[in-house]
CSV table of C-alpha atoms and ligand atoms in Angstrom, one decimal:
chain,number,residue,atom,x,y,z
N,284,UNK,CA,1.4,22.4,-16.8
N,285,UNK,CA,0.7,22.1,-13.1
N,286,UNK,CA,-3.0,22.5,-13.4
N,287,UNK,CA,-3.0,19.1,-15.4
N,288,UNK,CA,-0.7,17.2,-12.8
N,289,UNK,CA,-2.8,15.0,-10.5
N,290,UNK,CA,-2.5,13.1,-7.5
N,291,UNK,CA,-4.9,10.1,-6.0
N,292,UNK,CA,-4.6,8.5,-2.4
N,293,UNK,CA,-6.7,5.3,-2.3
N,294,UNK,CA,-8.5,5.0,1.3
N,295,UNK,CA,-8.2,8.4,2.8
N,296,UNK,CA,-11.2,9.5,4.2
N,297,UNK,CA,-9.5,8.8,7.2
N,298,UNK,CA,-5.7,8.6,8.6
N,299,UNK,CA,-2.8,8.6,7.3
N,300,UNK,CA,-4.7,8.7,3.8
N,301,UNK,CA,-6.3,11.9,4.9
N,302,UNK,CA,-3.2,13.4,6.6
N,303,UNK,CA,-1.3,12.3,3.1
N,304,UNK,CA,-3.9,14.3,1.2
N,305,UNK,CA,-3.7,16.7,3.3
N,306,UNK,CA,-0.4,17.4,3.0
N,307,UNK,CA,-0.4,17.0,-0.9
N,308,UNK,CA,-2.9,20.0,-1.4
N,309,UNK,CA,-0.5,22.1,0.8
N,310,UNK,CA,2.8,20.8,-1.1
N,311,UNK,CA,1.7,19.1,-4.7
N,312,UNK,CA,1.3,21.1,-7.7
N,313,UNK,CA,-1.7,20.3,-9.3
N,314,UNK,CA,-5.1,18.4,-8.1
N,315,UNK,CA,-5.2,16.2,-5.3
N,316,UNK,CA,-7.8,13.3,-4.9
N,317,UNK,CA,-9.4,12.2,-1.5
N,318,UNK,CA,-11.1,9.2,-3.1
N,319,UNK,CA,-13.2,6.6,-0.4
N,320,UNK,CA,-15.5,3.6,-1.0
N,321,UNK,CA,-17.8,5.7,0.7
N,322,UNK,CA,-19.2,8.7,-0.7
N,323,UNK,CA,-20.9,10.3,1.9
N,324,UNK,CA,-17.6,9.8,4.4
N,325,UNK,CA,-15.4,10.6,1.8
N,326,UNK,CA,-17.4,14.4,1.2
N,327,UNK,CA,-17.6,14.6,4.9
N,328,UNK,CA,-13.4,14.2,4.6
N,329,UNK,CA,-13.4,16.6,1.9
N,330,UNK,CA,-15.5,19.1,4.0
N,331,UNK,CA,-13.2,19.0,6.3
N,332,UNK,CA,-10.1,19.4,4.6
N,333,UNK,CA,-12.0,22.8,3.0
N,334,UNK,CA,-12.5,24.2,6.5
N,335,UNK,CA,-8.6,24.5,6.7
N,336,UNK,CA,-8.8,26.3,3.3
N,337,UNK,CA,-7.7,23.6,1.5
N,338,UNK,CA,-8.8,22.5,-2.1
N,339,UNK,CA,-9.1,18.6,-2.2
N,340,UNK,CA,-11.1,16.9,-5.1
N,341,UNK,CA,-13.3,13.8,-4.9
N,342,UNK,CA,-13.9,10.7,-6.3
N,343,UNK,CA,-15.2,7.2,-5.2
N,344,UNK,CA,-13.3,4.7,-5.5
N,345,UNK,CA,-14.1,1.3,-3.7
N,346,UNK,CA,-10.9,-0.9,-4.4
N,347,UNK,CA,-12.6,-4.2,-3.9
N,348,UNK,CA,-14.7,-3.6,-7.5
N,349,UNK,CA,-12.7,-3.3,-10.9
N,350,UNK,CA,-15.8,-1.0,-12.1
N,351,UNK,CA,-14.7,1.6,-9.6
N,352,UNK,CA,-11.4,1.3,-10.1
N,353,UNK,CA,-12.2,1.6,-14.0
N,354,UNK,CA,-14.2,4.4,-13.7
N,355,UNK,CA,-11.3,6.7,-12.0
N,356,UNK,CA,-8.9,5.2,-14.5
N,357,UNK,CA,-11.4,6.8,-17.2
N,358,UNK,CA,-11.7,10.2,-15.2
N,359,UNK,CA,-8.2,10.6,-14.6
N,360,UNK,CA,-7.2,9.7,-18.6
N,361,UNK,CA,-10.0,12.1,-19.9
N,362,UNK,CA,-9.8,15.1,-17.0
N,363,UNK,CA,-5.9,15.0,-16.8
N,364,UNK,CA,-4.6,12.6,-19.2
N,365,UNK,CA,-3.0,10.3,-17.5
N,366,UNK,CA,-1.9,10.1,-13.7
N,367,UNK,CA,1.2,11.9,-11.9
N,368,UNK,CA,0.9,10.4,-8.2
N,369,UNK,CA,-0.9,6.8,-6.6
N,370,UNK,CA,-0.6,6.6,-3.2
N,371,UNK,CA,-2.0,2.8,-2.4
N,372,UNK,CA,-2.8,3.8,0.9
N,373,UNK,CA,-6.2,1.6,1.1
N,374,UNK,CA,-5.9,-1.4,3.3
N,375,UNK,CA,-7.6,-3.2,6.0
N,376,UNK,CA,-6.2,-5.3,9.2
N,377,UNK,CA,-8.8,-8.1,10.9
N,378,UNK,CA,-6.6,-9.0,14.2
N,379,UNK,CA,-7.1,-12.4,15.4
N,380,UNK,CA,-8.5,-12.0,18.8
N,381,UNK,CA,-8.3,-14.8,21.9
N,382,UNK,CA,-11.2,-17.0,21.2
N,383,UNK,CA,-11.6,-17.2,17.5
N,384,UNK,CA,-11.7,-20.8,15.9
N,385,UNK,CA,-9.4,-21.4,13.0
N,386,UNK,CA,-12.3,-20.9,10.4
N,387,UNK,CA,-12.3,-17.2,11.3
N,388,UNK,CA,-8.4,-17.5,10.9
N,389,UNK,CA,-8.9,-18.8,7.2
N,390,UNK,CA,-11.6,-16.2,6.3
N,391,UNK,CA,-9.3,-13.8,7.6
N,392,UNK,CA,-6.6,-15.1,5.3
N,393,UNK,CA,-8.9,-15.0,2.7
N,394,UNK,CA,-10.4,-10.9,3.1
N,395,UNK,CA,-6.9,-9.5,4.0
N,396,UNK,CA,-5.0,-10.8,1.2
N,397,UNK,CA,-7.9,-10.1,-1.4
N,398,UNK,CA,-7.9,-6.6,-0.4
N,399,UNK,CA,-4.3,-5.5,0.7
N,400,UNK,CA,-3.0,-7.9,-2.0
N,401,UNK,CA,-4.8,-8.9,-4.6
N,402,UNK,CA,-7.1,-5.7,-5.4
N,403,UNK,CA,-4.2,-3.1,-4.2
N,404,UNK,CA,-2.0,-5.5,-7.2
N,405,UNK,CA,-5.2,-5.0,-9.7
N,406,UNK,CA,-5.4,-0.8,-8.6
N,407,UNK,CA,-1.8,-0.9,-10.2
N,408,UNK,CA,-2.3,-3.1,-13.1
N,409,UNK,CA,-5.2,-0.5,-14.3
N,410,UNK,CA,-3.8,2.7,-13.1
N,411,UNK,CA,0.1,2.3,-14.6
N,412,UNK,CA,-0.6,2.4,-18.1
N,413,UNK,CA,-1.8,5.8,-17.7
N,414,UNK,CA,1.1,7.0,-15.5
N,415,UNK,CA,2.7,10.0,-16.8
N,416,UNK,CA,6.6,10.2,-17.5
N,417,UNK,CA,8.3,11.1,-13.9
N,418,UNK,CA,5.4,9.6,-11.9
N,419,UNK,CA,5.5,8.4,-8.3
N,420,UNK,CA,4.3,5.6,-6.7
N,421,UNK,CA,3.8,4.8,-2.7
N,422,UNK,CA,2.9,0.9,-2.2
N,423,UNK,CA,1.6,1.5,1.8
N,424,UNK,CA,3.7,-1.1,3.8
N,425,UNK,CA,4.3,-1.9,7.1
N,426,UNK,CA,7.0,-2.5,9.4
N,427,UNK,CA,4.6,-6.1,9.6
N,428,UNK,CA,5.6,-6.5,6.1
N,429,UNK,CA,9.3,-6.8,6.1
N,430,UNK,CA,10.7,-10.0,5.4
N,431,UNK,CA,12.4,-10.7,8.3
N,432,UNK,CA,8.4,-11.1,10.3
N,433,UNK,CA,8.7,-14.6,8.3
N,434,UNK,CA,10.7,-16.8,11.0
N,435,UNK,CA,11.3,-20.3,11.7
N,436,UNK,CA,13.8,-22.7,10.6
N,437,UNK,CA,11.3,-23.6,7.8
N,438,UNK,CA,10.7,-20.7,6.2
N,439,UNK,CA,14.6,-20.3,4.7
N,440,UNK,CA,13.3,-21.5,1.2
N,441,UNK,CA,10.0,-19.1,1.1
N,442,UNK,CA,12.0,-16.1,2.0
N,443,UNK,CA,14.6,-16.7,-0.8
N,444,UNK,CA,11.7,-17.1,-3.3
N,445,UNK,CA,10.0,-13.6,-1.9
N,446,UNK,CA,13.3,-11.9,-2.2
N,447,UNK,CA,14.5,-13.8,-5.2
N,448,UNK,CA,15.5,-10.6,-7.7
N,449,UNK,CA,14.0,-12.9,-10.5
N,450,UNK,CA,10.2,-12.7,-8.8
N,451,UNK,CA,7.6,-12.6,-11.7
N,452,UNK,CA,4.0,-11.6,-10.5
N,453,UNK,CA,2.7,-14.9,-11.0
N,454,UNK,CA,5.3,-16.9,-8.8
N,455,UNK,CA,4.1,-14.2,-6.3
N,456,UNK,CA,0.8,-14.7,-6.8
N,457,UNK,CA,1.0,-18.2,-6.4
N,458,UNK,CA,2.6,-17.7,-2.8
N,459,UNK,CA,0.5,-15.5,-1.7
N,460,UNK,CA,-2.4,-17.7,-2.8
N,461,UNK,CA,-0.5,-20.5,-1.3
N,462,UNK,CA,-1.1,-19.0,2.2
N,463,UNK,CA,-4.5,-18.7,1.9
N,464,UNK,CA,-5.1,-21.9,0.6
N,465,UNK,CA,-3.0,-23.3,3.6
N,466,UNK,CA,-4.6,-21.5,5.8
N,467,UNK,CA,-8.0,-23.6,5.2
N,468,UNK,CA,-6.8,-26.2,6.4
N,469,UNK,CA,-4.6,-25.5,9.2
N,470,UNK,CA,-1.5,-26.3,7.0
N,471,UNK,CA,0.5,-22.7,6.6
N,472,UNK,CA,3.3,-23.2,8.9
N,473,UNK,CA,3.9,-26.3,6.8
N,474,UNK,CA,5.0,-24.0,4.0
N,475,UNK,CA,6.9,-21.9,6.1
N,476,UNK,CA,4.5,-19.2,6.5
N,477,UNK,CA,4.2,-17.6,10.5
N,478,UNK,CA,2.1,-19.5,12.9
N,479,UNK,CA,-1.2,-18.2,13.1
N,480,UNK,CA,-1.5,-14.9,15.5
N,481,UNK,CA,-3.1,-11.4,16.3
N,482,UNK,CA,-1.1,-9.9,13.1
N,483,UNK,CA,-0.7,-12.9,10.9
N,484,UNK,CA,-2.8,-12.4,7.8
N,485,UNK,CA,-2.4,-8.7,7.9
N,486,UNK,CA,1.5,-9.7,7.9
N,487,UNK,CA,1.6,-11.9,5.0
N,488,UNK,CA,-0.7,-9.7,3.0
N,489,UNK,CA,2.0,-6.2,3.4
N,490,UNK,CA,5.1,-9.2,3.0
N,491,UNK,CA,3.1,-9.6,-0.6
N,492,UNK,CA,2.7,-5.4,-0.9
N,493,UNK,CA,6.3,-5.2,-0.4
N,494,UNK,CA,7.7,-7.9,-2.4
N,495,UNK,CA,5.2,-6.6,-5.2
N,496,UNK,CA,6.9,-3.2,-4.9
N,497,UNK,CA,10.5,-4.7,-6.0
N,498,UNK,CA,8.5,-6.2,-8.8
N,499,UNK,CA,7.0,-3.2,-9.9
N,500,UNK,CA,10.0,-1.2,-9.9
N,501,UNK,CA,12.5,-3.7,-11.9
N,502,UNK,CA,9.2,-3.2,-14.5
N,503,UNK,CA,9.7,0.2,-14.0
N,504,UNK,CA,13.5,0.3,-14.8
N,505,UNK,CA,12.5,-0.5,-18.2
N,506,UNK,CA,9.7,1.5,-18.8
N,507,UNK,CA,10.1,3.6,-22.0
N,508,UNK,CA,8.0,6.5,-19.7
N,509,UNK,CA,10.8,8.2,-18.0
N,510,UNK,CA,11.7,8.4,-13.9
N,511,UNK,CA,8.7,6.3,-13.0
N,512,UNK,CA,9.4,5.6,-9.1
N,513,UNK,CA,8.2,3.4,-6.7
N,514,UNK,CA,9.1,2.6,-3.5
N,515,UNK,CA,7.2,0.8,-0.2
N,516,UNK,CA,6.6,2.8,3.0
N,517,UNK,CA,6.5,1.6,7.2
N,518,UNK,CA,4.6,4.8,7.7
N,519,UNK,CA,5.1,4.2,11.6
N,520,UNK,CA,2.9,3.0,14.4
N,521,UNK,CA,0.0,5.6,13.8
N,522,UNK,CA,-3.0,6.2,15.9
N,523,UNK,CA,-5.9,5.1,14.0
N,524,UNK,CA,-8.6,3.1,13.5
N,525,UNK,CA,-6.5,0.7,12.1
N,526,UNK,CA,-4.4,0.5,15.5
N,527,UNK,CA,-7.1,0.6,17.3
N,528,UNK,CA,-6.0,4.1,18.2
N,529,UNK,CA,-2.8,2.8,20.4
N,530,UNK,CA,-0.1,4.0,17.7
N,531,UNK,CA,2.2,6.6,19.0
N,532,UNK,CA,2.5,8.8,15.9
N,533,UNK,CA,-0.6,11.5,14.7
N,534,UNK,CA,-1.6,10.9,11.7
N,535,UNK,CA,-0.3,13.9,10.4
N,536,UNK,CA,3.6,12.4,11.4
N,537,UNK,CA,2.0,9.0,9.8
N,538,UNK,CA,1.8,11.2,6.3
N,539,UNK,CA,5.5,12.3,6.5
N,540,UNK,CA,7.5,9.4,4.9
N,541,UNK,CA,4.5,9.0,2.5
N,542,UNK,CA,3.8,12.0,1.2
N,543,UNK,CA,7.9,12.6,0.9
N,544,UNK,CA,7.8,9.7,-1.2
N,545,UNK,CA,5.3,11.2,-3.6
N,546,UNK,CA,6.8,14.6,-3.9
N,547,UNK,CA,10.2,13.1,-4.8
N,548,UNK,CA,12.0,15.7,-7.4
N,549,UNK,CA,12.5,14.8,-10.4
N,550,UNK,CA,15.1,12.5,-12.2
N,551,UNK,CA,16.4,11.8,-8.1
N,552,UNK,CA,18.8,8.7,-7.8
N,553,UNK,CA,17.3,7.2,-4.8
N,554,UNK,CA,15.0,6.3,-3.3
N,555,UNK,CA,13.5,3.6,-6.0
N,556,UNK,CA,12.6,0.5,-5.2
N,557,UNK,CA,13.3,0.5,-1.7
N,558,UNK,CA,11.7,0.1,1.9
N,559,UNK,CA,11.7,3.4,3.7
N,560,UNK,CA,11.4,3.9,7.2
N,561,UNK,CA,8.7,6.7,9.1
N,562,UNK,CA,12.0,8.5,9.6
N,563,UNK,CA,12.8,8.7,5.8
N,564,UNK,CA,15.7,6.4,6.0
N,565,UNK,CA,15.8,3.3,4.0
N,566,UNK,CA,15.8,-0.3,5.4
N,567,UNK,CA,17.2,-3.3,3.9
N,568,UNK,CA,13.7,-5.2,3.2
N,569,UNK,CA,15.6,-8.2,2.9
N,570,UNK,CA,18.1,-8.7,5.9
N,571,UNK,CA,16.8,-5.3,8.1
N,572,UNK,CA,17.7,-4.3,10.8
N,573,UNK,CA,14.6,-2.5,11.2
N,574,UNK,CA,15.1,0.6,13.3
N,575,UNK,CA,13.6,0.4,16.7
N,576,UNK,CA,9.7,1.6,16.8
N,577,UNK,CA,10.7,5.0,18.2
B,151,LIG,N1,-1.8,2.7,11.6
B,151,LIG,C1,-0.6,2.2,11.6
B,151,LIG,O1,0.0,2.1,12.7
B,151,LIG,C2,0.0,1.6,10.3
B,151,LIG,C3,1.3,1.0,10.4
B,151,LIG,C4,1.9,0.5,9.3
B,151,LIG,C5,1.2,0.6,8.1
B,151,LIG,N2,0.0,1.1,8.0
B,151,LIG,C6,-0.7,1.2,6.7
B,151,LIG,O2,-1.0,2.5,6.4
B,151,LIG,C7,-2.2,2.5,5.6
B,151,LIG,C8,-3.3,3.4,6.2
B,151,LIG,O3,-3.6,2.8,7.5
B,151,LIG,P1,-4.4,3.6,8.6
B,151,LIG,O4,-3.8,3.2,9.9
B,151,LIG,O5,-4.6,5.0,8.2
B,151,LIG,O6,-5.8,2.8,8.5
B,151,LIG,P2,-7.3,3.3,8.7
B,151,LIG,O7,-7.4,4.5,9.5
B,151,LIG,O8,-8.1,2.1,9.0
B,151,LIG,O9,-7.7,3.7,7.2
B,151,LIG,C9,-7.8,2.8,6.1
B,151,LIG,C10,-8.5,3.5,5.0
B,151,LIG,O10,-8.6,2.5,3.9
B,151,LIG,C11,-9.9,2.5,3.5
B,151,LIG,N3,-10.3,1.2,2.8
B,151,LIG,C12,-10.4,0.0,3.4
B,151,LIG,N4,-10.8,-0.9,2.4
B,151,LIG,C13,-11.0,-0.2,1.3
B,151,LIG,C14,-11.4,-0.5,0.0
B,151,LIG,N5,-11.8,-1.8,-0.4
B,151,LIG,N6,-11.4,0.5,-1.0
B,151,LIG,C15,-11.1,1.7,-0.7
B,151,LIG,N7,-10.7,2.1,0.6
B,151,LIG,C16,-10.6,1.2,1.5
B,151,LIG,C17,-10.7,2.8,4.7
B,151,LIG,O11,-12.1,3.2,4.3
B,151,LIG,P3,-13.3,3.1,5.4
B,151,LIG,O12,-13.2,4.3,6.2
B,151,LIG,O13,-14.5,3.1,4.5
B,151,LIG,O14,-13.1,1.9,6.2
B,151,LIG,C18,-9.9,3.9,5.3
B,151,LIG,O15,-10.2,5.1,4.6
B,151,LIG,C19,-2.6,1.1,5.4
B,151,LIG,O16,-2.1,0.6,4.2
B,151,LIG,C20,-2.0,0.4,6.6
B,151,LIG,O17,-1.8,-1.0,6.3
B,151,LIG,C21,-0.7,1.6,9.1
């Protein structure tokens, strides 16, 4: 049985991907997958991993292209039918330095949201119809995602409609696409969105990854599969490349709350659905507080 349970961490050739698939092949029964949109770093990863005697597979996966994504979607049903673990780890941040004009803002907008969003949203639409009964699922958050990063007097209405418990994808969609499209032309606070700043697009794109995630697991609620669980993760302020190598945590405490989240037992009550904190407690998405950063 366990040698046909698998597990798959998008993005982690490096940090807390790495340090989550790490942890897996210590912890996870079955096959564990260090998959990267770059082959030759995502063997080097894997070489690595095998020097501490561990046993991590490999398989590209570039989350950007459907035909990647397709392709592991076809390995995974054929080798193992079906999938037991996704960890949607893969994301990318593009801070908005002093001195960049507002075009750079809006192409920003535009990269950050298509990856953390849009194709992270598409990895799940192709890899859940192949998720095996008691399956987990770890939608890679951020503290920058929660809901209450969304302030200002006019941004009441937007933050009902991204907590609303009646969200549909395409509502979300549209929102997310709203900010994007505002962002062109200068116009996002207008729709209550933040004003723009060093985090801002990375912001709004984890916001969509976490709202997703309460989607995903109302769809889950009624799945016929049984004890599919998701739930969305502030993995902490990890020292990456990501941070720029100024995060406090190693990446190794950066895998904790993750990889807990894919290992959950099965048939558990909770967590499902929720935020969970670096810590392994669980935040209110909607009203917080969030706990302080350490
Ligand atoms: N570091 C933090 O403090 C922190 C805090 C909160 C949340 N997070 C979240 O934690 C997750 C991991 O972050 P990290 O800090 O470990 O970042 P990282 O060190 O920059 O690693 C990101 C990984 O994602 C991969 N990736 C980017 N675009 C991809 C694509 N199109 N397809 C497949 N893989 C792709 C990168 O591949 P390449 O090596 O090829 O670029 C890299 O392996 C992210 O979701 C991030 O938002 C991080």
């Amino acid at each position: 049985m366990s040698e046909n349970r698998v597990a798959v961490v998008t993005g982690s050739n490096q940090g807390i991907g790495f340090a989550t698939v790490q942890e897996l092949c210590a912890k996870f029964e079955g096959s564990v997958y260090l998959t990267a949109r770059s082959e030759e770093r995502g063997l080097a990863a894997v070489e690595e991993l095998k020097k501490l005697g561990l046993q991590p597979k490999f398989h590209q996966l570039d989350i950007n292209d459907e035909s990647s994504v397709l392709k592991l979607r076809d390995h995974l049903k054929d080798t193992y039918g079906g999938l037991d673990v996704l960890v949607n780890n893969a994301a990318i941040l593009l801070p908005f330095k002093e001195g960049l004009s507002d075009e750079v803002f809006a192409e920003h907008a535009k990269t950050t949201m298509q990856t953390n969003y849009f194709d992270t949203q598409r990895v799940c639409k192709i890899l859940f119809p192949i998720l095996k009964p008691h399956a987990r699922v770890v939608n890679l958050s951020s503290m920058l995602g929660h809901l209450t990063q969304i302030t200002g007097e006019d941004s009441v209405e937007l933050k009902a409609k991204l907590s609303s418990p009646y969200l549909t994808y395409e509502e979300l969609d549209g929102l997310m696409q709203n900010f994007v499209d505002s962002a062109q032309k200068g116009e996002h606070t207008k729709y209550g969105w933040p004003a723009t700043g060093y985090y801002t697009t990375y912001n709004v794109s984890k916001i969509g990854v976490s709202a997703m995630t309460r989607i995903q697991h109302r769809d889950f609620e009624r799945d016929s599969r049984e004890d599919i669980i998701i739930n969305h993760v502030h993995p902490g302020y990890v020292n990456t490349q990501m941070s720029e190598y100024r995060g406090v945590l190693t990446i190794e405490k950066g895998a904790v709350a993750p990889s807990w989240l894919a290992l959950l037992p099965p048939n558990v009550q909770e967590p499902k659905g929720l935020f969970v904190w670096c810590d392994k407690t669980i935040v209110d998405w909607v009203k917080g507080p969030m706990p302080p950063l350490d």
